[in-house]
Coordinates of C-alpha atoms and ligand atoms in Angstrom, one line a residue:
X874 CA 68.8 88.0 122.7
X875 CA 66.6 90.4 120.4
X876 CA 68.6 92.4 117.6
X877 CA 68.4 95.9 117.7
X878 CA 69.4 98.8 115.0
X879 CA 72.4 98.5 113.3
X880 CA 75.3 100.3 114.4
X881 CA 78.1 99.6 111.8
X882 CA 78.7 97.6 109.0
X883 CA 82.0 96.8 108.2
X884 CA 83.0 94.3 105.6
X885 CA 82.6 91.4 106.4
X886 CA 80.7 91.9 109.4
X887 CA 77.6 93.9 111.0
X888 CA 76.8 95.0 114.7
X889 CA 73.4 95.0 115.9
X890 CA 72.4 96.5 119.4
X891 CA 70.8 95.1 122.0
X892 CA 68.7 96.0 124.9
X893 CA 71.6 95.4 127.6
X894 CA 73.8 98.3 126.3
X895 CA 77.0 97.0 127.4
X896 CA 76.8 94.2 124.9
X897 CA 76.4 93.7 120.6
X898 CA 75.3 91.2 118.2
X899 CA 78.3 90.6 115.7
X900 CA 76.8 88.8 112.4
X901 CA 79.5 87.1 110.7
X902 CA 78.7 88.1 106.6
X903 CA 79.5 85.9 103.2
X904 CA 80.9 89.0 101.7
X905 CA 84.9 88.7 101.2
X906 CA 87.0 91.7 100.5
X907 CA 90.8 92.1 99.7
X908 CA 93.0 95.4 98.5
X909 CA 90.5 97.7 100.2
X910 CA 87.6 96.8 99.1
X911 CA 88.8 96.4 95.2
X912 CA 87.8 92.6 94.8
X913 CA 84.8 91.7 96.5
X914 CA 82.6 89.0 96.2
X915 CA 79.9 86.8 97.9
X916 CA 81.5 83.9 99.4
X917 CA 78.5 81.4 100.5
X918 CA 78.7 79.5 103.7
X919 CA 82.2 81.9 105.2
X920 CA 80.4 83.9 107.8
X921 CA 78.8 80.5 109.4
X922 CA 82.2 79.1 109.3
X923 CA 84.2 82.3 110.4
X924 CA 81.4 82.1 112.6
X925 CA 82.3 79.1 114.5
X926 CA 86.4 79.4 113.9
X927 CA 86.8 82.2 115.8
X928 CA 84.2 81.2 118.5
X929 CA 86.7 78.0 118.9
X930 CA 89.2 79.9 118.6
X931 CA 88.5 83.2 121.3
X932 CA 86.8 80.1 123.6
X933 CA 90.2 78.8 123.8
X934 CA 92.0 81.9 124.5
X935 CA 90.3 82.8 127.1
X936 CA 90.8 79.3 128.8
X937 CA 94.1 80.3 128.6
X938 CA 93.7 83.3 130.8
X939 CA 93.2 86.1 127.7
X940 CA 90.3 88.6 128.4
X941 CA 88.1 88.4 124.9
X942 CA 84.8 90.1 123.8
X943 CA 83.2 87.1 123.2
X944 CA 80.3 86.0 125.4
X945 CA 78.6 82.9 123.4
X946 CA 77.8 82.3 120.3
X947 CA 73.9 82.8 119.2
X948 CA 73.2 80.8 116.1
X949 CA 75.0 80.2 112.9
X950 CA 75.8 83.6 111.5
X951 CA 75.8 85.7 115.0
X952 CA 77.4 86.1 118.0
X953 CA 76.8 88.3 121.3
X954 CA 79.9 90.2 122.3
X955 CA 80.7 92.9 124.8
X956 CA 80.8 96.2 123.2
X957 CA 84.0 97.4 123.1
X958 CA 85.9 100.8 122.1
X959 CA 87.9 99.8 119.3
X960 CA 91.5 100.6 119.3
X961 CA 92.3 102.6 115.4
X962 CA 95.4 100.0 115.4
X963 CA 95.4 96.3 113.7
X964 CA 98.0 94.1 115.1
X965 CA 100.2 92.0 112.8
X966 CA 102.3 89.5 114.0
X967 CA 104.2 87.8 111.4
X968 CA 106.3 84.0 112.1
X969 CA 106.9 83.4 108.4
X970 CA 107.7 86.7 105.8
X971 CA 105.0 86.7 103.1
X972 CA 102.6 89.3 102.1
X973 CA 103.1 93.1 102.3
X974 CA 106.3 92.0 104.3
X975 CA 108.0 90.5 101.7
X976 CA 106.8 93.3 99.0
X977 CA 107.7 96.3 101.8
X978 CA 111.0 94.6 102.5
X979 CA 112.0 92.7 100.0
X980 CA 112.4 89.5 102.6
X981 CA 112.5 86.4 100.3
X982 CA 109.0 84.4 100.7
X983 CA 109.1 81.8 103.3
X984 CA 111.5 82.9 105.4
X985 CA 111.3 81.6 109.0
X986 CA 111.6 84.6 111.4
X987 CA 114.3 84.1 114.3
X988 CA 111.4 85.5 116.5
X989 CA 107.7 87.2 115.9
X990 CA 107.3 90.0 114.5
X991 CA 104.6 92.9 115.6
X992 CA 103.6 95.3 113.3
X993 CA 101.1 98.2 113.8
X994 CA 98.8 99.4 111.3
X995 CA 96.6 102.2 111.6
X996 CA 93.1 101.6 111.0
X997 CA 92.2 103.9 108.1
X998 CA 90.7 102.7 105.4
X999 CA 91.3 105.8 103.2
X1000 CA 94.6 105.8 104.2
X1001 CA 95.0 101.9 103.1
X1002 CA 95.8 101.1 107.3
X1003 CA 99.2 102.3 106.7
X1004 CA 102.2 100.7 108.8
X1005 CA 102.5 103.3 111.9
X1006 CA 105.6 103.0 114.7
X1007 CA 104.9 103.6 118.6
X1008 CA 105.7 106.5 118.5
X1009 CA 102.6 107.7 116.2
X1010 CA 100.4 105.5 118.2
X1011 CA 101.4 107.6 121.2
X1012 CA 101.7 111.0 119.9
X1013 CA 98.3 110.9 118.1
X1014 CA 96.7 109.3 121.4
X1015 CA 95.7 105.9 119.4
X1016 CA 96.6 104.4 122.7
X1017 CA 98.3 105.1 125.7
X1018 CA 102.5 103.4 126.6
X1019 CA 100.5 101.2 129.4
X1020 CA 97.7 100.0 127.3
X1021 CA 100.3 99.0 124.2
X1022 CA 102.7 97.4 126.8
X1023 CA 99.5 95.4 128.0
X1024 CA 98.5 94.3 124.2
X1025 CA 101.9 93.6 123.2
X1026 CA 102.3 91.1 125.5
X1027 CA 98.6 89.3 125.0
X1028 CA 99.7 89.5 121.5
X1029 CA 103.3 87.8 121.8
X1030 CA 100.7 85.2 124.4
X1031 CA 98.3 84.5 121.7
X1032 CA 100.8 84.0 119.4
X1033 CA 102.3 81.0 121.2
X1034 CA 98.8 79.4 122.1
X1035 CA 97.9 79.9 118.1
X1036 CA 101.2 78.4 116.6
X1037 CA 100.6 75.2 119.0
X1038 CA 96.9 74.8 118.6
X1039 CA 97.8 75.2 114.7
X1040 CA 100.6 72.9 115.0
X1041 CA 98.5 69.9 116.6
X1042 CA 96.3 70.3 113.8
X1043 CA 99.5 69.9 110.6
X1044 CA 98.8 73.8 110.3
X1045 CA 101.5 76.0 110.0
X1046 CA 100.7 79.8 111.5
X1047 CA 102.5 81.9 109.3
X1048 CA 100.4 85.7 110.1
X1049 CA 97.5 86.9 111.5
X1050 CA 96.2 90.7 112.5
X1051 CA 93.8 91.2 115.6
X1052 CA 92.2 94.2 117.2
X1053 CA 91.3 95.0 120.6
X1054 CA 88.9 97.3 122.5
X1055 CA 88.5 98.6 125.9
X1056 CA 85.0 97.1 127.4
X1057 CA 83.2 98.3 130.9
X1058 CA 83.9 95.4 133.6
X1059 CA 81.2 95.7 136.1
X1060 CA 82.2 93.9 138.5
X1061 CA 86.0 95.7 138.9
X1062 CA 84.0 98.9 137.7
X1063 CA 86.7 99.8 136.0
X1064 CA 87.7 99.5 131.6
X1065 CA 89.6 96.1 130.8
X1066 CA 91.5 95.3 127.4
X1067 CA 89.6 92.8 125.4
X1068 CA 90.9 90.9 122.6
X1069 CA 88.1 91.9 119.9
X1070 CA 87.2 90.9 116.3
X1071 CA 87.5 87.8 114.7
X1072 CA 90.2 85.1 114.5
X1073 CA 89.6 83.1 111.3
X1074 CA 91.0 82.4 108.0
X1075 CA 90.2 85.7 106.8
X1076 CA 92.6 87.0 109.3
X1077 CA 95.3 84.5 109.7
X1078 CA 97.9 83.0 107.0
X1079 CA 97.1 79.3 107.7
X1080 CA 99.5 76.8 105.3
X1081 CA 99.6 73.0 105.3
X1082 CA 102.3 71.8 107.3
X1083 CA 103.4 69.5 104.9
X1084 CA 102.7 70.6 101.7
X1085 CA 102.5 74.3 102.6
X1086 CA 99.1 75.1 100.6
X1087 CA 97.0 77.6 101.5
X1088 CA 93.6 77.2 103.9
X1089 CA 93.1 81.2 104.0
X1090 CA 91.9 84.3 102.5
X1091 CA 95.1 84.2 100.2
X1092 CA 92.9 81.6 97.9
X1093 CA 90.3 84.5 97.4
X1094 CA 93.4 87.1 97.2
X1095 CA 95.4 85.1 94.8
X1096 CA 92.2 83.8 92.7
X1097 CA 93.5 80.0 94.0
X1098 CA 90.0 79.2 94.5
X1099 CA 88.1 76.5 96.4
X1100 CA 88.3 79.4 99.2
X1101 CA 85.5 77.3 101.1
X1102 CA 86.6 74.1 100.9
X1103 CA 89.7 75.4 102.5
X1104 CA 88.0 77.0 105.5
X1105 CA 86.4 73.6 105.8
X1106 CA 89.3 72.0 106.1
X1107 CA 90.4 74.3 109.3
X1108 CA 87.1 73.7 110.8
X1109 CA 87.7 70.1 109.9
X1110 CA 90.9 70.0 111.5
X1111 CA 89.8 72.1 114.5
X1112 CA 87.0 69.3 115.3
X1113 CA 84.0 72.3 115.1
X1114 CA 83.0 71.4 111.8
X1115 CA 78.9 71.8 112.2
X1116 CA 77.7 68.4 111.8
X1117 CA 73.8 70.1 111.7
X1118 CA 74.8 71.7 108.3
X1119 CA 73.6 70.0 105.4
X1120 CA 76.8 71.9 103.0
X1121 CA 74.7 71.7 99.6
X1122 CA 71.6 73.1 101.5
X1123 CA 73.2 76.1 102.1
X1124 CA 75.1 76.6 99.0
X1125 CA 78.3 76.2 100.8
X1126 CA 81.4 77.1 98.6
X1127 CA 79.8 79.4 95.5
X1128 CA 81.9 82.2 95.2
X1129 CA 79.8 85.3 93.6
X1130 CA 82.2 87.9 92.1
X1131 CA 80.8 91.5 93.2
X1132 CA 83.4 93.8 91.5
X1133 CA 87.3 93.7 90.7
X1134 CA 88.9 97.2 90.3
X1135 CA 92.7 96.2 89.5
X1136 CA 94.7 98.9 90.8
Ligands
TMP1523 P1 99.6 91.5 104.9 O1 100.8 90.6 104.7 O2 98.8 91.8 103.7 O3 100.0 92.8 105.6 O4 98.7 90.8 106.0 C1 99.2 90.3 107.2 C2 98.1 89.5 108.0 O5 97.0 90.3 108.3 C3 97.5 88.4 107.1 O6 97.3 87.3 108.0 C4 96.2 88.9 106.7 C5 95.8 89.9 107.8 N1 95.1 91.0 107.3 C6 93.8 91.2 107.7 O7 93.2 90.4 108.5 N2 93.1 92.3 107.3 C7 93.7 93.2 106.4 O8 93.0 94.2 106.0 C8 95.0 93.0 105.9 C9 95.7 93.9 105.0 C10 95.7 91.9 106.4
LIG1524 N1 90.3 93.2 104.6 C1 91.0 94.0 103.6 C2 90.0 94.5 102.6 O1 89.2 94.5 102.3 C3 92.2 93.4 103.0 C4 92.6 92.0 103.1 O2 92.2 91.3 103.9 O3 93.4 91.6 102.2 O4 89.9 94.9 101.7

């Protein structure tokens, strides 16, 4: 599948166009960002292995019966998706309080939630992707009452699948945000939710079961480091990691500070 212009470059990710225009490129990045794009830096090796996380990941989802963007997988950086309208909302859905929950609420760290938590940001990046209700979803037309019932309930679904495909692994799934889009089916001829995005360890809390250390983006967050190492590990763990990568071939694992801006 050729690459085409670029239509948007986000953070940590680009989308290319193709010549079928129902369907993207999405090239996975090294760049990792946290507080809005005030630390950044040049993670080498994380887009190949975001890469191939959330490919396992969404591949497994939709065996389970959830509708996702993904179509395969092109190399080691790229993916071809559907192309999807994104929804201006990121889903949270928190099992353990940490985070901005903790700091919002004051919820001691660690604690085990009776039952998930869903939390809706709007995407906004001047804004910071404030927390928003339903009700602001709905009055600003971010989505419609049908279309959040619909992704609430994927959500709560995707939940349970993570938590046990994390579990069989000694992973515990503390957090994670997604984002969905609305894609063209042909076949129905009608627009379908898709899960959209990426699921990897820059979007999930992931913490040893047993000793509870972190194998996510809170090592680059919380200057912890071995960031890479850690994503490894999941990709270890998951059974994906790429056994064609020679790791000191491609640098794997040198982080390249950018810029830090403290608040
Ligand atoms: P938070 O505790 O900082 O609100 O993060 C909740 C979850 O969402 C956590 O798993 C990290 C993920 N997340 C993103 O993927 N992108 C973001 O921009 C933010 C703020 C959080
Ligand atoms: N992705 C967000 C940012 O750049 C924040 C985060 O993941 O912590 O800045």
């Amino acid at each position: 599948m050729n690459k085409g212009n670029k239509l948007y470059e986000g953070k940590a990710k680009i989308i290319y166009e193709t010549k079928d225009k129902d369907l993207v490129i999405q090239h996975f990045k090294d760049d990792a960002t946290a507080f809005n794009n005030l630390k950044k830096a040049k993670v080498e090796g994380k887009g190949v292995l975001n890469n191939r996380i959330s490919e396992y990941i969404l591949s497994n989802l939709s065996q389970c019966g959830i509708q996702t963007h993904l179509v395969k997988r092109l190399n080691m950086r790229e993916q071809l998706i559907k192309k999807a309208e994104i929804f201006p909302i990121e889903f949270i859905v928190r099992n353990i309080a940490t985070g901005s929950l903790t700091k919002r609420l004051g919820i001691p760290e660690g604690t085990i939630l009776d039952k998930p938590l869903l939390e809706y940001c709007y995407k906004k990046d001047e804004l910071n992707d404030p927390l928003v209700s339903k009700e602001h979803i709905f009055t600003f037309g971010w989505a419609t009452e049908k279309e959040i019932q619909t992704i609430d309930k994927m959500t709560f679904r995707i939940n349970d699948i993570l938590i046990g495909m994390f579990r069989a692994i000694g992973i515990k799934l503390v957090d994670f945000k997604i984002e969905y889009g609305k894609t063209w089916n042909k076949d129905t001829k009608k627009k379908e939710i898709v899960l959209a995005d990426e699921i990897s360890p820059d979007t999930c809390r992931l913490w040893d079961a047993k000793t509870e250390k972190k194998l996510d983006k809170d090592r680059f967050r919380k200057d912890l480091g071995n960031i890479i190492q850690a994503y490894q590990d999941v990709a270890r763990r998951l059974g994906i990691m790429p056994e064609e990568t020679n790791i000191s071939e491609v640098n794997f694992g040198k982080t390249i500070p950018i810029k830090f801006k403290k608040k």
